[in-house]
Amino acid sequence: VFEPAGFALDDRRPCFLIIHGGGWRGLGPRRMYPFAMHCVKLGMVAIAPEYRLVRPESGVTVFDCVQDSRSAVRYVRRHAATLGIDPDRLIVAGGSAGGHLAAGTAQFDGVDQPGEDTSISCMPNALVLLFPVIDTSEQGYGNALIGERWKEISPAHRVRPGLPPTILFHGSGDTTTPFAGAKAFHRAMLDAGNRCELVVTEGAVHGYIMKSRPIFDETMERIDKFLAELDLLPKPADSKTRQAAVPE
């Protein structure tokens, strides 16, 4: 959990929760710290959660990763008062497999931890998807790992009306999470009446945002603009005025 300068627990800051990628099998939250730190500088609380990684020998599957991500959002909402955040300004983001899990917090209803209090919504107020795993069919990514239930957790196949405003960044040269899936998801979102922006970098390959500082900076500027349009960036009223009393 990253807290901005001047933060206090009685604040009501927007929250930027960003989920790491790694094919559901590797890497960790530290990979997403640059995105978190950018948002902290804007005055947001940023959170980079962990989730169980797929380990076939121990029975952990991609469905468990989805459950953990949905649980993370519910945890933040349930503890909003003690985290100093506004539960109605919760942005969920992710890169690659983390983008899949971010989308799943909005789309994969019913893929929840047994016994979890599902009366607490895990629906974000906005989604930021960075070269995500967006299609888990045989034409996409992860089909063999997920198995025959792939369609239950394929964002491109689970679009419906009422999903959060979404901005999606993808390279046209991405063959790891094929660009065709991003285009199909974008088209399905618009057809369903949802707000969705697709930002394409021509020729860029998987992970391109994290390989170039200029592209990273351009991406963050575009995200800032998107969140500003949704009124999800910090405001002066989000934090208490903490000034010493001035004698008359």
PDB file of C-alpha atoms in Angstrom:
ATOM      1  CA  VAL A   1       0.000   0.000   0.000  1.00  0.00           C
ATOM      2  CA  PHE A   2       1.474   3.339  -1.094  1.00  0.00           C
ATOM      3  CA  GLU A   3       0.246   6.506   0.612  1.00  0.00           C
ATOM      4  CA  PRO A   4       0.627  10.017  -0.836  1.00  0.00           C
ATOM      5  CA  ALA A   5       2.303  12.959   0.864  1.00  0.00           C
ATOM      6  CA  GLY A   6       0.134  14.522   3.538  1.00  0.00           C
ATOM      7  CA  PHE A   7      -1.982  11.393   3.841  1.00  0.00           C
ATOM      8  CA  ALA A   8      -4.101  10.707   6.931  1.00  0.00           C
ATOM      9  CA  LEU A   9      -6.402   7.806   7.712  1.00  0.00           C
ATOM     10  CA  ASP A  10      -9.462  10.059   7.754  1.00  0.00           C
ATOM     11  CA  ASP A  11      -8.882  10.981   4.100  1.00  0.00           C
ATOM     12  CA  ARG A  12     -11.110   9.766   1.279  1.00  0.00           C
ATOM     13  CA  ARG A  13      -8.623   9.382  -1.545  1.00  0.00           C
ATOM     14  CA  PRO A  14      -9.185   7.644  -4.864  1.00  0.00           C
ATOM     15  CA  CYS A  15      -7.507   4.248  -4.964  1.00  0.00           C
ATOM     16  CA  PHE A  16      -5.475   2.788  -7.841  1.00  0.00           C
ATOM     17  CA  LEU A  17      -5.165  -0.986  -7.428  1.00  0.00           C
ATOM     18  CA  ILE A  18      -2.789  -2.519  -9.960  1.00  0.00           C
ATOM     19  CA  ILE A  19      -2.308  -6.255 -10.537  1.00  0.00           C
ATOM     20  CA  HIS A  20       0.910  -7.746 -11.882  1.00  0.00           C
ATOM     21  CA  GLY A  21       1.258 -10.104 -14.818  1.00  0.00           C
ATOM     22  CA  GLY A  22       3.510 -13.091 -15.439  1.00  0.00           C
ATOM     23  CA  GLY A  23       1.206 -15.561 -17.138  1.00  0.00           C
ATOM     24  CA  TRP A  24      -0.510 -16.194 -13.767  1.00  0.00           C
ATOM     25  CA  ARG A  25       2.605 -18.217 -12.898  1.00  0.00           C
ATOM     26  CA  GLY A  26       5.351 -15.769 -12.019  1.00  0.00           C
ATOM     27  CA  LEU A  27       6.640 -12.260 -11.274  1.00  0.00           C
ATOM     28  CA  GLY A  28       5.166 -10.180  -8.458  1.00  0.00           C
ATOM     29  CA  PRO A  29       3.739  -6.822  -7.349  1.00  0.00           C
ATOM     30  CA  ARG A  30       7.077  -4.970  -7.504  1.00  0.00           C
ATOM     31  CA  ARG A  31       6.860  -5.001 -11.299  1.00  0.00           C
ATOM     32  CA  MET A  32       3.910  -2.593 -11.097  1.00  0.00           C
ATOM     33  CA  TYR A  33       5.411  -0.162  -8.591  1.00  0.00           C
ATOM     34  CA  PRO A  34       6.229   2.487 -11.253  1.00  0.00           C
ATOM     35  CA  PHE A  35       2.527   2.743 -12.107  1.00  0.00           C
ATOM     36  CA  ALA A  36       1.609   2.867  -8.423  1.00  0.00           C
ATOM     37  CA  MET A  37       4.151   5.588  -7.665  1.00  0.00           C
ATOM     38  CA  HIS A  38       2.886   7.775 -10.487  1.00  0.00           C
ATOM     39  CA  CYS A  39      -0.604   7.653  -9.009  1.00  0.00           C
ATOM     40  CA  VAL A  40       0.698   8.342  -5.501  1.00  0.00           C
ATOM     41  CA  LYS A  41       2.321  11.523  -6.794  1.00  0.00           C
ATOM     42  CA  LEU A  42      -1.127  12.603  -7.976  1.00  0.00           C
ATOM     43  CA  GLY A  43      -2.452  12.172  -4.428  1.00  0.00           C
ATOM     44  CA  MET A  44      -4.024   8.741  -4.730  1.00  0.00           C
ATOM     45  CA  VAL A  45      -3.580   5.686  -2.534  1.00  0.00           C
ATOM     46  CA  ALA A  46      -2.050   2.914  -4.652  1.00  0.00           C
ATOM     47  CA  ILE A  47      -2.184  -0.795  -3.902  1.00  0.00           C
ATOM     48  CA  ALA A  48      -0.237  -3.604  -5.590  1.00  0.00           C
ATOM     49  CA  PRO A  49      -1.689  -6.897  -4.327  1.00  0.00           C
ATOM     50  CA  GLU A  50      -0.339 -10.412  -4.446  1.00  0.00           C
ATOM     51  CA  TYR A  51      -2.342 -13.415  -5.567  1.00  0.00           C
ATOM     52  CA  ARG A  52      -1.765 -17.138  -5.597  1.00  0.00           C
ATOM     53  CA  LEU A  53       0.302 -18.213  -8.591  1.00  0.00           C
ATOM     54  CA  VAL A  54      -0.705 -21.189 -10.697  1.00  0.00           C
ATOM     55  CA  ARG A  55       0.992 -24.342  -9.467  1.00  0.00           C
ATOM     56  CA  PRO A  56      -0.539 -27.481 -11.024  1.00  0.00           C
ATOM     57  CA  GLU A  57       1.183 -29.721  -8.491  1.00  0.00           C
ATOM     58  CA  SER A  58      -0.623 -27.955  -5.640  1.00  0.00           C
ATOM     59  CA  GLY A  59      -3.934 -27.562  -7.431  1.00  0.00           C
ATOM     60  CA  VAL A  60      -3.792 -23.761  -7.825  1.00  0.00           C
ATOM     61  CA  THR A  61      -5.477 -22.733 -11.087  1.00  0.00           C
ATOM     62  CA  VAL A  62      -6.222 -19.522 -12.945  1.00  0.00           C
ATOM     63  CA  PHE A  63      -9.643 -19.585 -11.291  1.00  0.00           C
ATOM     64  CA  ASP A  64      -7.878 -19.186  -7.932  1.00  0.00           C
ATOM     65  CA  CYS A  65      -6.016 -16.153  -9.302  1.00  0.00           C
ATOM     66  CA  VAL A  66      -9.366 -14.660 -10.319  1.00  0.00           C
ATOM     67  CA  GLN A  67     -10.846 -15.357  -6.891  1.00  0.00           C
ATOM     68  CA  ASP A  68      -7.914 -13.654  -5.162  1.00  0.00           C
ATOM     69  CA  SER A  69      -8.205 -10.560  -7.347  1.00  0.00           C
ATOM     70  CA  ARG A  70     -11.921 -10.213  -6.702  1.00  0.00           C
ATOM     71  CA  SER A  71     -11.253 -10.738  -2.986  1.00  0.00           C
ATOM     72  CA  ALA A  72      -8.620  -7.978  -3.051  1.00  0.00           C
ATOM     73  CA  VAL A  73     -11.126  -5.446  -4.355  1.00  0.00           C
ATOM     74  CA  ARG A  74     -13.685  -6.495  -1.755  1.00  0.00           C
ATOM     75  CA  TYR A  75     -11.039  -6.219   0.979  1.00  0.00           C
ATOM     76  CA  VAL A  76     -10.222  -2.661  -0.061  1.00  0.00           C
ATOM     77  CA  ARG A  77     -13.881  -1.665  -0.127  1.00  0.00           C
ATOM     78  CA  ARG A  78     -14.568  -3.328   3.209  1.00  0.00           C
ATOM     79  CA  HIS A  79     -11.618  -1.522   4.818  1.00  0.00           C
ATOM     80  CA  ALA A  80     -11.994   1.772   2.966  1.00  0.00           C
ATOM     81  CA  ALA A  81     -12.349   3.785   6.166  1.00  0.00           C
ATOM     82  CA  THR A  82      -9.145   2.406   7.680  1.00  0.00           C
ATOM     83  CA  LEU A  83      -7.243   2.678   4.388  1.00  0.00           C
ATOM     84  CA  GLY A  84      -8.220   6.329   3.920  1.00  0.00           C
ATOM     85  CA  ILE A  85      -9.833   5.760   0.533  1.00  0.00           C
ATOM     86  CA  ASP A  86     -13.121   6.526  -1.167  1.00  0.00           C
ATOM     87  CA  PRO A  87     -14.777   3.176  -1.972  1.00  0.00           C
ATOM     88  CA  ASP A  88     -16.644   4.827  -4.842  1.00  0.00           C
ATOM     89  CA  ARG A  89     -13.449   5.894  -6.604  1.00  0.00           C
ATOM     90  CA  LEU A  90     -11.671   2.583  -6.971  1.00  0.00           C
ATOM     91  CA  ILE A  91      -9.710   2.054 -10.180  1.00  0.00           C
ATOM     92  CA  VAL A  92      -8.479  -1.459 -10.943  1.00  0.00           C
ATOM     93  CA  ALA A  93      -5.611  -1.872 -13.390  1.00  0.00           C
ATOM     94  CA  GLY A  94      -3.339  -4.647 -14.547  1.00  0.00           C
ATOM     95  CA  GLY A  95      -0.778  -5.693 -17.109  1.00  0.00           C
ATOM     96  CA  SER A  96      -0.855  -8.863 -19.216  1.00  0.00           C
ATOM     97  CA  ALA A  97      -2.286 -11.648 -16.996  1.00  0.00           C
ATOM     98  CA  GLY A  98      -2.859  -8.938 -14.399  1.00  0.00           C
ATOM     99  CA  GLY A  99      -5.005  -7.141 -16.961  1.00  0.00           C
ATOM    100  CA  HIS A 100      -7.039 -10.326 -17.291  1.00  0.00           C
ATOM    101  CA  LEU A 101      -7.508 -10.433 -13.524  1.00  0.00           C
ATOM    102  CA  ALA A 102      -8.400  -6.740 -13.414  1.00  0.00           C
ATOM    103  CA  ALA A 103     -11.097  -7.286 -16.046  1.00  0.00           C
ATOM    104  CA  GLY A 104     -12.265 -10.304 -14.079  1.00  0.00           C
ATOM    105  CA  THR A 105     -13.099  -8.188 -11.037  1.00  0.00           C
ATOM    106  CA  ALA A 106     -15.849  -6.651 -13.178  1.00  0.00           C
ATOM    107  CA  GLN A 107     -16.780  -9.519 -15.463  1.00  0.00           C
ATOM    108  CA  PHE A 108     -16.381 -12.910 -13.816  1.00  0.00           C
ATOM    109  CA  ASP A 109     -19.399 -13.004 -11.527  1.00  0.00           C
ATOM    110  CA  GLY A 110     -19.556 -16.160  -9.430  1.00  0.00           C
ATOM    111  CA  VAL A 111     -15.815 -16.893  -9.527  1.00  0.00           C
ATOM    112  CA  ASP A 112     -15.446 -16.109  -5.832  1.00  0.00           C
ATOM    113  CA  GLN A 113     -13.908 -17.598  -2.739  1.00  0.00           C
ATOM    114  CA  PRO A 114     -16.371 -20.029  -1.104  1.00  0.00           C
ATOM    115  CA  GLY A 115     -18.088 -18.327   1.802  1.00  0.00           C
ATOM    116  CA  GLU A 116     -16.969 -14.828   0.840  1.00  0.00           C
ATOM    117  CA  ASP A 117     -19.330 -11.935   1.526  1.00  0.00           C
ATOM    118  CA  THR A 118     -20.372 -11.155  -2.019  1.00  0.00           C
ATOM    119  CA  SER A 119     -22.710  -8.388  -0.844  1.00  0.00           C
ATOM    120  CA  ILE A 120     -19.570  -6.217  -1.002  1.00  0.00           C
ATOM    121  CA  SER A 121     -19.141  -5.300  -4.647  1.00  0.00           C
ATOM    122  CA  CYS A 122     -15.873  -6.030  -6.442  1.00  0.00           C
ATOM    123  CA  MET A 123     -16.972  -3.976  -9.460  1.00  0.00           C
ATOM    124  CA  PRO A 124     -14.389  -1.235 -10.066  1.00  0.00           C
ATOM    125  CA  ASN A 125     -15.358   2.322 -10.918  1.00  0.00           C
ATOM    126  CA  ALA A 126     -12.947   2.175 -13.860  1.00  0.00           C
ATOM    127  CA  LEU A 127     -10.633  -0.331 -15.522  1.00  0.00           C
ATOM    128  CA  VAL A 128      -7.142   0.308 -16.912  1.00  0.00           C
ATOM    129  CA  LEU A 129      -5.912  -2.651 -18.954  1.00  0.00           C
ATOM    130  CA  LEU A 130      -2.300  -2.796 -20.173  1.00  0.00           C
ATOM    131  CA  PHE A 131      -1.638  -5.302 -23.005  1.00  0.00           C
ATOM    132  CA  PRO A 132      -4.023  -7.667 -21.184  1.00  0.00           C
ATOM    133  CA  VAL A 133      -4.816 -11.310 -21.652  1.00  0.00           C
ATOM    134  CA  ILE A 134      -8.232 -10.502 -23.071  1.00  0.00           C
ATOM    135  CA  ASP A 135      -9.117 -13.652 -25.044  1.00  0.00           C
ATOM    136  CA  THR A 136      -8.515 -17.094 -23.559  1.00  0.00           C
ATOM    137  CA  SER A 137      -9.730 -19.048 -26.582  1.00  0.00           C
ATOM    138  CA  GLU A 138      -7.327 -21.107 -28.679  1.00  0.00           C
ATOM    139  CA  GLN A 139      -6.700 -17.945 -30.717  1.00  0.00           C
ATOM    140  CA  GLY A 140      -5.723 -15.993 -27.607  1.00  0.00           C
ATOM    141  CA  TYR A 141      -3.565 -16.792 -24.587  1.00  0.00           C
ATOM    142  CA  GLY A 142      -3.766 -19.371 -21.801  1.00  0.00           C
ATOM    143  CA  ASN A 143      -6.297 -21.747 -23.300  1.00  0.00           C
ATOM    144  CA  ALA A 144      -4.333 -24.919 -22.576  1.00  0.00           C
ATOM    145  CA  LEU A 145      -3.549 -23.779 -19.026  1.00  0.00           C
ATOM    146  CA  ILE A 146      -7.163 -22.907 -18.207  1.00  0.00           C
ATOM    147  CA  GLY A 147      -8.766 -25.909 -19.851  1.00  0.00           C
ATOM    148  CA  GLU A 148     -12.274 -26.579 -21.061  1.00  0.00           C
ATOM    149  CA  ARG A 149     -13.830 -23.902 -18.813  1.00  0.00           C
ATOM    150  CA  TRP A 150     -11.859 -21.148 -20.571  1.00  0.00           C
ATOM    151  CA  LYS A 151     -14.963 -19.284 -21.764  1.00  0.00           C
ATOM    152  CA  GLU A 152     -16.033 -18.618 -18.164  1.00  0.00           C
ATOM    153  CA  ILE A 153     -13.003 -16.380 -17.682  1.00  0.00           C
ATOM    154  CA  SER A 154     -12.400 -14.897 -21.120  1.00  0.00           C
ATOM    155  CA  PRO A 155     -12.980 -11.114 -21.014  1.00  0.00           C
ATOM    156  CA  ALA A 156     -13.686 -10.923 -24.745  1.00  0.00           C
ATOM    157  CA  HIS A 157     -16.430 -13.511 -24.286  1.00  0.00           C
ATOM    158  CA  ARG A 158     -17.956 -12.115 -21.068  1.00  0.00           C
ATOM    159  CA  VAL A 159     -18.818  -8.579 -22.166  1.00  0.00           C
ATOM    160  CA  ARG A 160     -22.226  -7.320 -21.107  1.00  0.00           C
ATOM    161  CA  PRO A 161     -23.906  -3.941 -20.584  1.00  0.00           C
ATOM    162  CA  GLY A 162     -23.118  -2.101 -17.372  1.00  0.00           C
ATOM    163  CA  LEU A 163     -19.359  -2.722 -17.190  1.00  0.00           C
ATOM    164  CA  PRO A 164     -17.108   0.070 -15.883  1.00  0.00           C
ATOM    165  CA  PRO A 165     -15.520   2.662 -18.164  1.00  0.00           C
ATOM    166  CA  THR A 166     -12.398   1.008 -19.560  1.00  0.00           C
ATOM    167  CA  ILE A 167      -9.203   2.135 -21.244  1.00  0.00           C
ATOM    168  CA  LEU A 168      -7.187  -0.545 -22.981  1.00  0.00           C
ATOM    169  CA  PHE A 169      -3.594  -0.212 -24.222  1.00  0.00           C
ATOM    170  CA  HIS A 170      -2.272  -2.721 -26.738  1.00  0.00           C
ATOM    171  CA  GLY A 171       0.448  -3.036 -29.345  1.00  0.00           C
ATOM    172  CA  SER A 172      -0.577  -4.072 -32.852  1.00  0.00           C
ATOM    173  CA  GLY A 173       2.497  -6.323 -32.995  1.00  0.00           C
ATOM    174  CA  ASP A 174       1.648  -8.239 -29.814  1.00  0.00           C
ATOM    175  CA  THR A 175       1.604 -11.953 -30.559  1.00  0.00           C
ATOM    176  CA  THR A 176       1.721 -13.089 -26.917  1.00  0.00           C
ATOM    177  CA  THR A 177      -1.713 -11.685 -26.119  1.00  0.00           C
ATOM    178  CA  PRO A 178      -2.827 -11.279 -29.720  1.00  0.00           C
ATOM    179  CA  PHE A 179      -3.986  -7.835 -30.818  1.00  0.00           C
ATOM    180  CA  ALA A 180      -7.074  -9.345 -32.468  1.00  0.00           C
ATOM    181  CA  GLY A 181      -8.455 -10.108 -29.015  1.00  0.00           C
ATOM    182  CA  ALA A 182      -8.099  -6.480 -27.924  1.00  0.00           C
ATOM    183  CA  LYS A 183      -9.979  -5.327 -31.017  1.00  0.00           C
ATOM    184  CA  ALA A 184     -12.740  -7.887 -30.423  1.00  0.00           C
ATOM    185  CA  PHE A 185     -13.105  -6.847 -26.774  1.00  0.00           C
ATOM    186  CA  HIS A 186     -13.232  -3.162 -27.707  1.00  0.00           C
ATOM    187  CA  ARG A 187     -15.883  -3.762 -30.342  1.00  0.00           C
ATOM    188  CA  ALA A 188     -17.969  -5.909 -27.970  1.00  0.00           C
ATOM    189  CA  MET A 189     -17.782  -3.253 -25.240  1.00  0.00           C
ATOM    190  CA  LEU A 190     -19.022  -0.528 -27.575  1.00  0.00           C
ATOM    191  CA  ASP A 191     -21.770  -2.775 -28.953  1.00  0.00           C
ATOM    192  CA  ALA A 192     -22.925  -3.403 -25.359  1.00  0.00           C
ATOM    193  CA  GLY A 193     -23.134   0.349 -24.697  1.00  0.00           C
ATOM    194  CA  ASN A 194     -20.100   0.502 -22.429  1.00  0.00           C
ATOM    195  CA  ARG A 195     -17.444   3.209 -22.544  1.00  0.00           C
ATOM    196  CA  CYS A 196     -14.193   1.728 -23.818  1.00  0.00           C
ATOM    197  CA  GLU A 197     -11.129   3.374 -25.328  1.00  0.00           C
ATOM    198  CA  LEU A 198      -8.547   1.345 -27.238  1.00  0.00           C
ATOM    199  CA  VAL A 199      -5.122   2.996 -27.431  1.00  0.00           C
ATOM    200  CA  VAL A 200      -3.000   1.279 -30.077  1.00  0.00           C
ATOM    201  CA  THR A 201       0.755   1.578 -30.523  1.00  0.00           C
ATOM    202  CA  GLU A 202       1.535   0.425 -34.025  1.00  0.00           C
ATOM    203  CA  GLY A 203       4.009  -2.443 -34.222  1.00  0.00           C
ATOM    204  CA  ALA A 204       4.543  -2.611 -30.466  1.00  0.00           C
ATOM    205  CA  VAL A 205       5.058  -6.047 -28.900  1.00  0.00           C
ATOM    206  CA  HIS A 206       4.001  -7.492 -25.572  1.00  0.00           C
ATOM    207  CA  GLY A 207       5.068  -5.469 -22.556  1.00  0.00           C
ATOM    208  CA  TYR A 208       6.024  -2.457 -24.678  1.00  0.00           C
ATOM    209  CA  ILE A 209       4.889   0.140 -22.112  1.00  0.00           C
ATOM    210  CA  MET A 210       7.424  -1.131 -19.609  1.00  0.00           C
ATOM    211  CA  LYS A 211      10.315  -1.119 -22.087  1.00  0.00           C
ATOM    212  CA  SER A 212      10.362   2.575 -23.005  1.00  0.00           C
ATOM    213  CA  ARG A 213      10.278   5.549 -20.639  1.00  0.00           C
ATOM    214  CA  PRO A 214       8.750   7.904 -23.250  1.00  0.00           C
ATOM    215  CA  ILE A 215       5.972   5.397 -23.967  1.00  0.00           C
ATOM    216  CA  PHE A 216       5.436   4.860 -20.226  1.00  0.00           C
ATOM    217  CA  ASP A 217       5.095   8.614 -19.707  1.00  0.00           C
ATOM    218  CA  GLU A 218       2.692   8.940 -22.657  1.00  0.00           C
ATOM    219  CA  THR A 219       0.627   6.055 -21.271  1.00  0.00           C
ATOM    220  CA  MET A 220       0.366   7.632 -17.825  1.00  0.00           C
ATOM    221  CA  GLU A 221      -0.662  10.964 -19.349  1.00  0.00           C
ATOM    222  CA  ARG A 222      -3.429   9.186 -21.270  1.00  0.00           C
ATOM    223  CA  ILE A 223      -4.555   7.365 -18.114  1.00  0.00           C
ATOM    224  CA  ASP A 224      -4.600  10.643 -16.164  1.00  0.00           C
ATOM    225  CA  LYS A 225      -6.779  12.241 -18.849  1.00  0.00           C
ATOM    226  CA  PHE A 226      -9.149   9.271 -18.835  1.00  0.00           C
ATOM    227  CA  LEU A 227      -9.517   9.325 -15.037  1.00  0.00           C
ATOM    228  CA  ALA A 228      -9.956  13.107 -15.005  1.00  0.00           C
ATOM    229  CA  GLU A 229     -12.840  12.807 -17.465  1.00  0.00           C
ATOM    230  CA  LEU A 230     -14.470  10.312 -15.072  1.00  0.00           C
ATOM    231  CA  ASP A 231     -13.900  12.611 -12.069  1.00  0.00           C
ATOM    232  CA  LEU A 232     -11.720   9.964 -10.442  1.00  0.00           C
ATOM    233  CA  LEU A 233      -8.602  12.013  -9.739  1.00  0.00           C
ATOM    234  CA  PRO A 234      -7.931  13.474  -6.267  1.00  0.00           C
ATOM    235  CA  LYS A 235      -9.596  16.707  -5.203  1.00  0.00           C
ATOM    236  CA  PRO A 236      -8.592  19.147  -2.427  1.00  0.00           C
ATOM    237  CA  ALA A 237     -11.577  17.995  -0.366  1.00  0.00           C
ATOM    238  CA  ASP A 238     -10.272  14.416  -0.283  1.00  0.00           C
ATOM    239  CA  SER A 239      -7.860  15.282   2.527  1.00  0.00           C
ATOM    240  CA  LYS A 240      -8.528  17.236   5.688  1.00  0.00           C
ATOM    241  CA  THR A 241      -7.031  20.704   6.048  1.00  0.00           C
ATOM    242  CA  ARG A 242      -4.312  20.339   8.632  1.00  0.00           C
ATOM    243  CA  GLN A 243      -3.035  23.778   9.527  1.00  0.00           C
ATOM    244  CA  ALA A 244      -2.002  25.091  12.875  1.00  0.00           C
ATOM    245  CA  ALA A 245      -4.435  27.619  14.293  1.00  0.00           C
ATOM    246  CA  VAL A 246      -3.324  31.176  13.698  1.00  0.00           C
ATOM    247  CA  PRO A 247      -3.901  33.517  16.692  1.00  0.00           C
ATOM    248  CA  GLU A 248      -6.103  36.515  15.941  1.00  0.00           C
TER     249      GLU A 248
END
